[in-house]
Amino acid sequence: MIVRRSLLIALAVTATLSGVARAADDQSSLQPVLNAGDNVLKFDWPAVSVGTGEYEEGPTGVTVFRFDRRVHAAVDVRGGGPGTVNTDYLRIGYEVPEVDSVVFSGGSWYGLESTTAVATALKDDHIRDGIWTNLALSVGAIIYDFGDRRLNEIYPDKRLAQAAARAARPGMFPLGAHGAGRMAKTGHIFDCGAYSGQGGAFKQIGDLKIAAFTVVNAVGVVTDREGRVAACYRDKDWPQGELKTAELFSAFPASSQQGAWRPMAQKLDAKRNTTVSLVITNQKLDRARLERLATQVHSSMGRALQPFATELDGDVLYAVSTAELQGPVDESPTPNVDLDIIASELMWDAVLASIPAQQPIRQPDPNVTFSTAQLRVFAGEYVFSNNVSVRVTVEGNKLMAQASGARAAFAVRKETVELLPASKTEFVVPGRYPTTLSFAGKGKLVLNPGHWQQVGSRRK
């Protein structure tokens, strides 16, 4: 009886302590944010509609491409950790156009739910039904946006994906950290920690239309056409001035052993990076040429993303033909080889367009001081998810923090670290990456306020 009572008490205490954590991961009440973003690629193509949905609390999201007719599709898969839906069906090589939509999602394999959700939305909306020749067919792929990118495990679910599908609009594609690219990052091979997102590009030559779209979450670094690293939080020991991708690789891996640039390839978790892409043309292509378009464009991405298609990536590219231009491609003003080259250049443009403005690194302000009593207002344990919580304490006239959960909270780890004041409500942990702690809200702690912020609630 005593043992049973002790067990019940322990369970009750555990339930109380984890209540806030469970609430942090509960997404049943989250509200979809649809078609967000001010930087938008606009293109004239009524046959192609795009819808994006995001949960800001993640943040994470989904991007849905819908077509006004069934389309021909092929797929090219690279890398060691792909996550896809209905990809094998595309490899069979049927000549009949059957694809209704292409779906990209965050949330790793949990996000695969988004692809099937778009198909059921088409059925629920009576666009498709249960007849074999009229089944909805969605294909899709996911990126990994958990781990050290954010502190919770919210994922794009059926509700978010269907809302995005129903909000799809022609000729509008949000660029940067939106949709499936809401919490993407790049440059993990060199520990860049750069924010990324989704990018797109469009070109029309006469009646021919070509569009390229990508969600960049690569282990490699984004490289521009001059060979420069497009986005990266630099190590303090790196050379100053213009940073060339070739310079990083010429020092790899010997520079790590010498302690100079310290690339982190040996510390990467397998299969946590992915770039998922889509190239669309209105030119009708036979099966072989559509597959060649997918292969050539995907191969070309090794120029923009270095390295590309590693065992740590799960890269997937879909090629789609809406077949609005019915004439043979070899008799068109832009033959197949030219089309492939143009599409490859557009995809490089799309990769570069995926990069958002990077979050600035706040610096401590030596003129901001606090008394011990003032600092005690900030003390407490703040819960971000089942796995992440931060304990804030006061030692004399210093504010200290440590990770009290199973995982670190960015630069706040198991070892206690001093928080240096940057304003009356914000503190920073100096280092290579942005780590700002804001106590602006009552009972809330916001890490890295802004577009990628993480919000924790103080445990009562």
GROMACS .gro file of C-alpha atoms in nm:
model
  460
    1MET     CA    1   0.000   0.000   0.000
    2ILE     CA    2   0.287   0.234   0.086
    3VAL     CA    3   0.463   0.148  -0.239
    4ARG     CA    4   0.144   0.207  -0.437
    5ARG     CA    5   0.087   0.546  -0.267
    6SER     CA    6   0.447   0.650  -0.334
    7LEU     CA    7   0.407   0.554  -0.699
    8LEU     CA    8   0.088   0.758  -0.729
    9ILE     CA    9   0.257   1.059  -0.570
   10ALA     CA   10   0.554   1.027  -0.806
   11LEU     CA   11   0.324   1.006  -1.107
   12ALA     CA   12   0.132   1.312  -0.991
   13VAL     CA   13   0.451   1.512  -0.946
   14THR     CA   14   0.577   1.403  -1.288
   15ALA     CA   15   0.246   1.500  -1.447
   16THR     CA   16   0.259   1.843  -1.283
   17LEU     CA   17   0.617   1.909  -1.390
   18SER     CA   18   0.556   1.796  -1.747
   19GLY     CA   19   0.224   1.975  -1.792
   20VAL     CA   20   0.379   2.285  -1.943
   21ALA     CA   21   0.602   2.072  -2.166
   22ARG     CA   22   0.307   1.876  -2.300
   23ALA     CA   23   0.127   2.202  -2.371
   24ALA     CA   24   0.434   2.329  -2.558
   25ASP     CA   25   0.416   2.038  -2.802
   26ASP     CA   26   0.035   2.036  -2.837
   27GLN     CA   27  -0.048   2.170  -3.183
   28SER     CA   28  -0.422   2.106  -3.187
   29SER     CA   29  -0.497   2.476  -3.133
   30LEU     CA   30  -0.231   2.619  -3.364
   31GLN     CA   31  -0.355   2.853  -3.635
   32PRO     CA   32  -0.221   2.814  -3.990
   33VAL     CA   33  -0.053   3.119  -4.141
   34LEU     CA   34  -0.118   3.105  -4.514
   35ASN     CA   35   0.080   3.253  -4.804
   36ALA     CA   36   0.301   3.462  -4.575
   37GLY     CA   37   0.591   3.673  -4.696
   38ASP     CA   38   0.649   4.009  -4.862
   39ASN     CA   39   0.924   3.892  -5.099
   40VAL     CA   40   0.724   3.706  -5.363
   41LEU     CA   41   0.817   3.565  -5.703
   42LYS     CA   42   0.539   3.656  -5.944
   43PHE     CA   43   0.502   3.459  -6.266
   44ASP     CA   44   0.241   3.439  -6.540
   45TRP     CA   45   0.125   3.079  -6.547
   46PRO     CA   46  -0.244   3.013  -6.467
   47ALA     CA   47  -0.187   2.637  -6.477
   48VAL     CA   48   0.044   2.648  -6.171
   49SER     CA   49  -0.083   2.751  -5.827
   50VAL     CA   50   0.116   2.762  -5.504
   51GLY     CA   51  -0.005   2.761  -5.145
   52THR     CA   52   0.207   2.783  -4.831
   53GLY     CA   53   0.112   2.712  -4.473
   54GLU     CA   54   0.312   2.773  -4.157
   55TYR     CA   55   0.289   2.716  -3.785
   56GLU     CA   56   0.476   3.012  -3.639
   57GLU     CA   57   0.506   2.832  -3.307
   58GLY     CA   58   0.747   2.582  -3.470
   59PRO     CA   59   0.829   2.751  -3.687
   60THR     CA   60   0.769   2.495  -3.960
   61GLY     CA   61   0.563   2.476  -4.275
   62VAL     CA   62   0.450   2.322  -4.600
   63THR     CA   63   0.447   2.427  -4.967
   64VAL     CA   64   0.185   2.291  -5.207
   65PHE     CA   65   0.203   2.311  -5.588
   66ARG     CA   66  -0.132   2.249  -5.755
   67PHE     CA   67  -0.200   2.218  -6.126
   68ASP     CA   68  -0.519   2.303  -6.313
   69ARG     CA   69  -0.488   1.975  -6.503
   70ARG     CA   70  -0.324   1.641  -6.446
   71VAL     CA   71   0.042   1.657  -6.536
   72HIS     CA   72   0.326   1.430  -6.644
   73ALA     CA   73   0.597   1.389  -6.377
   74ALA     CA   74   0.936   1.226  -6.327
   75VAL     CA   75   1.166   1.213  -6.028
   76ASP     CA   76   1.539   1.208  -5.954
   77VAL     CA   77   1.656   1.112  -5.604
   78ARG     CA   78   2.006   1.172  -5.468
   79GLY     CA   79   2.175   1.149  -5.131
   80GLY     CA   80   2.153   0.908  -4.842
   81GLY     CA   81   1.835   1.005  -4.657
   82PRO     CA   82   1.537   1.083  -4.881
   83GLY     CA   83   1.181   1.095  -4.751
   84THR     CA   84   0.916   1.079  -5.022
   85VAL     CA   85   0.560   0.974  -5.104
   86ASN     CA   86   0.457   0.799  -5.431
   87THR     CA   87   0.806   0.833  -5.577
   88ASP     CA   88   0.827   0.471  -5.691
   89TYR     CA   89   0.503   0.513  -5.882
   90LEU     CA   90   0.663   0.785  -6.092
   91ARG     CA   91   0.951   0.552  -6.181
   92ILE     CA   92   0.721   0.303  -6.352
   93GLY     CA   93   0.706   0.533  -6.651
   94TYR     CA   94   0.341   0.555  -6.748
   95GLU     CA   95   0.277   0.800  -7.032
   96VAL     CA   96  -0.061   0.907  -6.891
   97PRO     CA   97  -0.057   1.238  -6.696
   98GLU     CA   98  -0.169   1.157  -6.343
   99VAL     CA   99  -0.011   1.395  -6.091
  100ASP     CA  100  -0.238   1.658  -5.934
  101SER     CA  101   0.005   1.819  -5.691
  102VAL     CA  102   0.359   1.825  -5.556
  103VAL     CA  103   0.403   1.884  -5.183
  104PHE     CA  104   0.714   1.989  -4.990
  105SER     CA  105   0.708   1.982  -4.612
  106GLY     CA  106   0.912   2.034  -4.300
  107GLY     CA  107   0.876   1.797  -4.006
  108SER     CA  108   1.097   1.520  -4.145
  109TRP     CA  109   0.908   1.192  -4.189
  110TYR     CA  110   0.619   1.322  -3.979
  111GLY     CA  111   0.570   1.580  -4.253
  112LEU     CA  112   0.498   1.310  -4.510
  113GLU     CA  113   0.143   1.332  -4.380
  114SER     CA  114   0.119   1.659  -4.573
  115THR     CA  115   0.139   1.488  -4.911
  116THR     CA  116  -0.146   1.244  -4.852
  117ALA     CA  117  -0.346   1.522  -4.684
  118VAL     CA  118  -0.343   1.726  -5.004
  119ALA     CA  119  -0.476   1.425  -5.195
  120THR     CA  120  -0.762   1.376  -4.949
  121ALA     CA  121  -0.840   1.750  -4.969
  122LEU     CA  122  -0.890   1.708  -5.345
  123LYS     CA  123  -1.130   1.423  -5.274
  124ASP     CA  124  -1.312   1.606  -4.994
  125ASP     CA  125  -1.355   1.908  -5.221
  126HIS     CA  126  -1.501   1.681  -5.493
  127ILE     CA  127  -1.221   1.756  -5.737
  128ARG     CA  128  -1.128   1.386  -5.730
  129ASP     CA  129  -1.320   1.081  -5.609
  130GLY     CA  130  -1.284   0.708  -5.547
  131ILE     CA  131  -1.306   0.591  -5.907
  132TRP     CA  132  -0.978   0.429  -6.009
  133THR     CA  133  -0.924   0.661  -6.303
  134ASN     CA  134  -1.005   0.969  -6.096
  135LEU     CA  135  -0.804   0.912  -5.778
  136ALA     CA  136  -0.608   1.212  -5.652
  137LEU     CA  137  -0.234   1.162  -5.686
  138SER     CA  138  -0.001   1.379  -5.483
  139VAL     CA  139   0.374   1.328  -5.471
  140GLY     CA  140   0.601   1.493  -5.221
  141ALA     CA  141   0.917   1.508  -5.017
  142ILE     CA  142   1.026   1.638  -4.678
  143ILE     CA  143   1.315   1.817  -4.513
  144TYR     CA  144   1.448   1.770  -4.160
  145ASP     CA  145   1.388   2.086  -3.957
  146PHE     CA  146   1.413   1.950  -3.602
  147GLY     CA  147   1.728   1.902  -3.392
  148ASP     CA  148   1.946   2.206  -3.332
  149ARG     CA  149   1.739   2.421  -3.568
  150ARG     CA  150   1.457   2.468  -3.316
  151LEU     CA  151   1.359   2.365  -2.965
  152ASN     CA  152   1.022   2.195  -3.022
  153GLU     CA  153   0.879   1.912  -3.230
  154ILE     CA  154   0.579   2.078  -3.393
  155TYR     CA  155   0.534   1.943  -3.746
  156PRO     CA  156   0.324   2.028  -4.054
  157ASP     CA  157   0.013   1.814  -4.010
  158LYS     CA  158  -0.292   1.728  -4.219
  159ARG     CA  159  -0.480   2.040  -4.112
  160LEU     CA  160  -0.197   2.273  -4.216
  161ALA     CA  161  -0.137   2.098  -4.549
  162GLN     CA  162  -0.503   2.105  -4.647
  163ALA     CA  163  -0.531   2.472  -4.556
  164ALA     CA  164  -0.228   2.548  -4.774
  165ALA     CA  165  -0.369   2.346  -5.063
  166ARG     CA  166  -0.700   2.530  -5.048
  167ALA     CA  167  -0.521   2.865  -5.030
  168ALA     CA  168  -0.314   2.796  -5.343
  169ARG     CA  169  -0.307   3.087  -5.590
  170PRO     CA  170  -0.161   3.108  -5.942
  171GLY     CA  171   0.161   3.291  -6.016
  172MET     CA  172   0.268   3.370  -5.656
  173PHE     CA  173   0.558   3.203  -5.471
  174PRO     CA  174   0.692   3.341  -5.137
  175LEU     CA  175   1.071   3.351  -5.126
  176GLY     CA  176   1.294   3.292  -4.825
  177ALA     CA  177   1.205   3.136  -4.490
  178HIS     CA  178   0.843   3.048  -4.569
  179GLY     CA  179   0.641   2.739  -4.644
  180ALA     CA  180   0.843   2.419  -4.625
  181GLY     CA  181   1.157   2.632  -4.589
  182ARG     CA  182   1.034   2.808  -4.275
  183MET     CA  183   1.312   2.664  -4.057
  184ALA     CA  184   1.569   2.548  -4.311
  185LYS     CA  185   1.944   2.600  -4.271
  186THR     CA  186   2.253   2.548  -4.483
  187GLY     CA  187   2.628   2.503  -4.456
  188HIS     CA  188   2.634   2.240  -4.182
  189ILE     CA  189   2.948   2.086  -4.334
  190PHE     CA  190   3.135   2.397  -4.215
  191ASP     CA  191   2.913   2.468  -3.915
  192CYS     CA  192   2.778   2.782  -4.088
  193GLY     CA  193   2.435   2.767  -3.927
  194ALA     CA  194   2.301   3.000  -4.197
  195TYR     CA  195   1.927   3.046  -4.229
  196SER     CA  196   1.779   2.934  -4.557
  197GLY     CA  197   1.434   2.887  -4.707
  198GLN     CA  198   1.262   2.832  -5.039
  199GLY     CA  199   1.354   2.992  -5.368
  200GLY     CA  200   1.206   3.015  -5.714
  201ALA     CA  201   1.276   3.147  -6.063
  202PHE     CA  202   1.071   3.175  -6.383
  203LYS     CA  203   1.148   3.234  -6.749
  204GLN     CA  204   0.934   3.263  -7.060
  205ILE     CA  205   1.071   3.238  -7.415
  206GLY     CA  206   0.793   3.292  -7.665
  207ASP     CA  207   0.522   3.048  -7.560
  208LEU     CA  208   0.765   2.828  -7.367
  209LYS     CA  209   0.748   2.856  -6.988
  210ILE     CA  210   0.995   2.714  -6.738
  211ALA     CA  211   0.990   2.749  -6.358
  212ALA     CA  212   1.227   2.620  -6.091
  213PHE     CA  213   1.145   2.592  -5.720
  214THR     CA  214   1.354   2.457  -5.433
  215VAL     CA  215   1.360   2.426  -5.055
  216VAL     CA  216   1.724   2.444  -4.948
  217ASN     CA  217   1.823   2.266  -4.628
  218ALA     CA  218   2.160   2.144  -4.749
  219VAL     CA  219   2.465   2.014  -4.567
  220GLY     CA  220   2.664   2.209  -4.826
  221VAL     CA  221   2.714   2.583  -4.858
  222VAL     CA  222   2.518   2.796  -5.103
  223THR     CA  223   2.761   2.927  -5.364
  224ASP     CA  224   2.697   3.219  -5.596
  225ARG     CA  225   2.813   3.246  -5.957
  226GLU     CA  226   3.138   3.415  -5.852
  227GLY     CA  227   3.222   3.121  -5.625
  228ARG     CA  228   3.147   3.307  -5.302
  229VAL     CA  229   2.976   3.156  -4.999
  230ALA     CA  230   2.636   3.322  -5.004
  231ALA     CA  231   2.547   3.286  -4.635
  232CYS     CA  232   2.742   3.170  -4.330
  233TYR     CA  233   2.807   3.266  -3.969
  234ARG     CA  234   3.185   3.266  -3.974
  235ASP     CA  235   3.422   3.116  -3.724
  236LYS     CA  236   3.643   3.379  -3.564
  237ASP     CA  237   3.955   3.200  -3.691
  238TRP     CA  238   3.849   3.204  -4.055
  239PRO     CA  239   4.024   3.434  -4.304
  240GLN     CA  240   3.867   3.778  -4.323
  241GLY     CA  241   3.726   3.942  -4.634
  242GLU     CA  242   3.557   3.768  -4.924
  243LEU     CA  243   3.490   3.403  -4.845
  244LYS     CA  244   3.522   3.163  -5.137
  245THR     CA  245   3.378   2.813  -5.129
  246ALA     CA  246   3.696   2.682  -5.289
  247GLU     CA  247   3.899   2.819  -4.996
  248LEU     CA  248   3.687   2.626  -4.749
  249PHE     CA  249   3.734   2.301  -4.936
  250SER     CA  250   4.103   2.346  -5.002
  251ALA     CA  251   4.153   2.354  -4.624
  252PHE     CA  252   3.930   2.051  -4.559
  253PRO     CA  253   3.983   1.837  -4.354
  254ALA     CA  254   4.343   1.911  -4.262
  255SER     CA  255   4.248   2.255  -4.134
  256SER     CA  256   4.016   2.096  -3.881
  257GLN     CA  257   4.297   1.880  -3.748
  258GLN     CA  258   4.518   2.186  -3.719
  259GLY     CA  259   4.247   2.371  -3.529
  260ALA     CA  260   4.228   2.650  -3.784
  261TRP     CA  261   3.884   2.651  -3.949
  262ARG     CA  262   3.732   2.353  -3.769
  263PRO     CA  263   3.472   2.222  -4.013
  264MET     CA  264   3.226   2.001  -3.831
  265ALA     CA  265   3.171   1.714  -4.079
  266GLN     CA  266   3.269   1.458  -3.818
  267LYS     CA  267   3.002   1.591  -3.579
  268LEU     CA  268   2.710   1.584  -3.821
  269ASP     CA  269   2.415   1.359  -3.748
  270ALA     CA  270   2.339   1.142  -4.050
  271LYS     CA  271   2.042   1.215  -4.273
  272ARG     CA  272   1.949   1.552  -4.126
  273ASN     CA  273   1.982   1.764  -4.440
  274THR     CA  274   1.784   1.774  -4.762
  275THR     CA  275   1.715   1.993  -5.064
  276VAL     CA  276   1.384   1.924  -5.238
  277SER     CA  277   1.316   2.078  -5.577
  278LEU     CA  278   1.068   2.106  -5.863
  279VAL     CA  279   1.119   2.208  -6.225
  280ILE     CA  280   0.812   2.269  -6.445
  281THR     CA  281   0.776   2.329  -6.816
  282ASN     CA  282   0.469   2.371  -7.034
  283GLN     CA  283   0.647   2.187  -7.319
  284LYS     CA  284   0.516   1.836  -7.372
  285LEU     CA  285   0.799   1.587  -7.320
  286ASP     CA  286   0.807   1.213  -7.368
  287ARG     CA  287   0.903   0.997  -7.073
  288ALA     CA  288   1.273   0.973  -7.152
  289ARG     CA  289   1.314   1.346  -7.203
  290LEU     CA  290   1.123   1.435  -6.888
  291GLU     CA  291   1.352   1.205  -6.690
  292ARG     CA  292   1.654   1.361  -6.859
  293LEU     CA  293   1.530   1.706  -6.756
  294ALA     CA  294   1.508   1.588  -6.395
  295THR     CA  295   1.854   1.431  -6.404
  296GLN     CA  296   2.033   1.720  -6.569
  297VAL     CA  297   1.878   1.994  -6.355
  298HIS     CA  298   1.941   1.797  -6.037
  299SER     CA  299   2.303   1.733  -6.136
  300SER     CA  300   2.352   2.103  -6.210
  301MET     CA  301   2.265   2.192  -5.851
  302GLY     CA  302   2.610   2.073  -5.744
  303ARG     CA  303   2.736   2.412  -5.861
  304ALA     CA  304   2.508   2.608  -5.628
  305LEU     CA  305   2.527   2.369  -5.332
  306GLN     CA  306   2.871   2.239  -5.239
  307PRO     CA  307   2.893   1.955  -5.155
  308PHE     CA  308   2.566   1.823  -5.299
  309ALA     CA  309   2.381   1.491  -5.266
  310THR     CA  310   2.598   1.360  -4.983
  311GLU     CA  311   2.508   1.065  -4.760
  312LEU     CA  312   2.389   1.329  -4.511
  313ASP     CA  313   2.136   1.473  -4.759
  314GLY     CA  314   1.808   1.337  -4.893
  315ASP     CA  315   1.788   1.539  -5.212
  316VAL     CA  316   1.483   1.492  -5.437
  317LEU     CA  317   1.382   1.670  -5.759
  318TYR     CA  318   1.052   1.638  -5.942
  319ALA     CA  319   1.021   1.735  -6.308
  320VAL     CA  320   0.673   1.821  -6.434
  321SER     CA  321   0.534   1.889  -6.780
  322THR     CA  322   0.193   2.053  -6.804
  323ALA     CA  323   0.201   1.969  -7.179
  324GLU     CA  324   0.027   2.291  -7.280
  325LEU     CA  325   0.267   2.312  -7.576
  326GLN     CA  326   0.177   1.995  -7.764
  327GLY     CA  327   0.424   2.014  -8.052
  328PRO     CA  328   0.736   1.793  -8.053
  329VAL     CA  329   1.014   1.954  -7.853
  330ASP     CA  330   1.270   1.895  -8.129
  331GLU     CA  331   1.060   2.103  -8.367
  332SER     CA  332   1.024   2.390  -8.121
  333PRO     CA  333   1.240   2.707  -8.113
  334THR     CA  334   1.389   2.573  -7.788
  335PRO     CA  335   1.493   2.208  -7.835
  336ASN     CA  336   1.530   1.966  -7.547
  337VAL     CA  337   1.899   2.021  -7.475
  338ASP     CA  338   1.849   2.399  -7.465
  339LEU     CA  339   1.548   2.357  -7.236
  340ASP     CA  340   1.754   2.148  -6.993
  341ILE     CA  341   2.033   2.409  -6.983
  342ILE     CA  342   1.792   2.698  -6.928
  343ALA     CA  343   1.615   2.508  -6.652
  344SER     CA  344   1.949   2.432  -6.484
  345GLU     CA  345   2.042   2.801  -6.479
  346LEU     CA  346   1.699   2.887  -6.341
  347MET     CA  347   1.749   2.638  -6.060
  348TRP     CA  348   2.073   2.811  -5.961
  349ASP     CA  349   1.875   3.136  -5.950
  350ALA     CA  350   1.614   2.962  -5.735
  351VAL     CA  351   1.877   2.840  -5.486
  352LEU     CA  352   2.019   3.191  -5.451
  353ALA     CA  353   1.668   3.332  -5.406
  354SER     CA  354   1.610   3.101  -5.110
  355ILE     CA  355   1.844   3.292  -4.878
  356PRO     CA  356   1.671   3.531  -4.637
  357ALA     CA  357   1.835   3.817  -4.450
  358GLN     CA  358   2.032   3.658  -4.168
  359GLN     CA  359   1.947   3.722  -3.804
  360PRO     CA  360   2.193   3.976  -3.658
  361ILE     CA  361   2.415   3.889  -3.365
  362ARG     CA  362   2.336   4.118  -3.070
  363GLN     CA  363   2.622   4.253  -2.864
  364PRO     CA  364   2.621   4.313  -2.488
  365ASP     CA  365   2.584   4.672  -2.371
  366PRO     CA  366   2.828   4.757  -2.087
  367ASN     CA  367   2.615   5.057  -1.994
  368VAL     CA  368   2.318   4.840  -1.893
  369THR     CA  369   2.334   4.724  -1.531
  370PHE     CA  370   2.100   4.549  -1.290
  371SER     CA  371   2.072   4.508  -0.916
  372THR     CA  372   2.033   4.161  -0.770
  373ALA     CA  373   1.668   4.232  -0.695
  374GLN     CA  374   1.604   4.337  -1.053
  375LEU     CA  375   1.763   4.021  -1.187
  376ARG     CA  376   1.550   3.798  -0.965
  377VAL     CA  377   1.245   3.901  -1.168
  378PHE     CA  378   1.383   3.698  -1.458
  379ALA     CA  379   1.467   3.384  -1.257
  380GLY     CA  380   1.276   3.063  -1.312
  381GLU     CA  381   1.256   2.755  -1.530
  382TYR     CA  382   1.124   2.810  -1.881
  383VAL     CA  383   0.985   2.518  -2.080
  384PHE     CA  384   1.010   2.512  -2.459
  385SER     CA  385   0.910   2.149  -2.523
  386ASN     CA  386   0.923   1.803  -2.371
  387ASN     CA  387   1.296   1.796  -2.434
  388VAL     CA  388   1.409   2.154  -2.385
  389SER     CA  389   1.390   2.379  -2.081
  390VAL     CA  390   1.612   2.658  -1.951
  391ARG     CA  391   1.678   2.735  -1.583
  392VAL     CA  392   1.760   3.099  -1.515
  393THR     CA  393   1.922   3.183  -1.181
  394VAL     CA  394   2.090   3.478  -1.010
  395GLU     CA  395   2.443   3.465  -0.871
  396GLY     CA  396   2.528   3.793  -0.702
  397ASN     CA  397   2.470   4.058  -0.967
  398LYS     CA  398   2.491   3.813  -1.257
  399LEU     CA  399   2.215   3.638  -1.445
  400MET     CA  400   2.300   3.278  -1.527
  401ALA     CA  401   2.135   3.010  -1.741
  402GLN     CA  402   2.167   2.641  -1.808
  403ALA     CA  403   1.979   2.381  -2.007
  404SER     CA  404   1.772   2.179  -1.761
  405GLY     CA  405   1.609   1.948  -2.014
  406ALA     CA  406   1.743   1.665  -2.225
  407ARG     CA  407   1.870   1.897  -2.498
  408ALA     CA  408   2.059   2.222  -2.518
  409ALA     CA  409   1.885   2.547  -2.603
  410PHE     CA  410   2.124   2.678  -2.867
  411ALA     CA  411   2.422   2.827  -2.678
  412VAL     CA  412   2.258   2.756  -2.341
  413ARG     CA  413   2.387   2.411  -2.250
  414LYS     CA  414   2.425   2.192  -1.944
  415GLU     CA  415   2.712   2.403  -1.818
  416THR     CA  416   2.595   2.726  -1.655
  417VAL     CA  417   2.662   3.030  -1.871
  418GLU     CA  418   2.645   3.400  -1.784
  419LEU     CA  419   2.385   3.609  -1.966
  420LEU     CA  420   2.521   3.952  -2.055
  421PRO     CA  421   2.273   4.241  -2.070
  422ALA     CA  422   2.203   4.402  -2.408
  423SER     CA  423   1.902   4.606  -2.293
  424LYS     CA  424   1.663   4.624  -1.997
  425THR     CA  425   1.486   4.310  -2.117
  426GLU     CA  426   1.738   4.130  -2.336
  427PHE     CA  427   2.052   3.933  -2.261
  428VAL     CA  428   2.301   3.762  -2.490
  429VAL     CA  429   2.543   3.473  -2.489
  430PRO     CA  430   2.840   3.591  -2.699
  431GLY     CA  431   2.955   3.350  -2.967
  432ARG     CA  432   2.954   3.259  -3.332
  433TYR     CA  433   2.575   3.238  -3.364
  434PRO     CA  434   2.289   3.463  -3.251
  435THR     CA  435   2.180   3.377  -2.896
  436THR     CA  436   1.956   3.645  -2.749
  437LEU     CA  437   1.725   3.585  -2.453
  438SER     CA  438   1.435   3.826  -2.423
  439PHE     CA  439   1.221   3.856  -2.107
  440ALA     CA  440   0.987   4.114  -2.260
  441GLY     CA  441   0.669   3.909  -2.202
  442LYS     CA  442   0.529   3.820  -1.860
  443GLY     CA  443   0.621   3.462  -1.777
  444LYS     CA  444   0.778   3.414  -2.121
  445LEU     CA  445   1.133   3.369  -2.241
  446VAL     CA  446   1.196   3.428  -2.611
  447LEU     CA  447   1.517   3.296  -2.761
  448ASN     CA  448   1.636   3.486  -3.068
  449PRO     CA  449   1.336   3.719  -3.106
  450GLY     CA  450   1.224   3.770  -3.461
  451HIS     CA  451   1.144   3.550  -3.757
  452TRP     CA  452   1.292   3.231  -3.610
  453GLN     CA  453   1.214   3.289  -3.243
  454GLN     CA  454   1.152   3.015  -2.987
  455VAL     CA  455   0.911   3.085  -2.701
  456GLY     CA  456   0.923   2.921  -2.359
  457SER     CA  457   0.679   2.952  -2.068
  458ARG     CA  458   0.785   2.983  -1.706
  459ARG     CA  459   0.700   2.677  -1.503
  460LYS     CA  460   0.475   2.763  -1.209
   0.00000   0.00000   0.00000
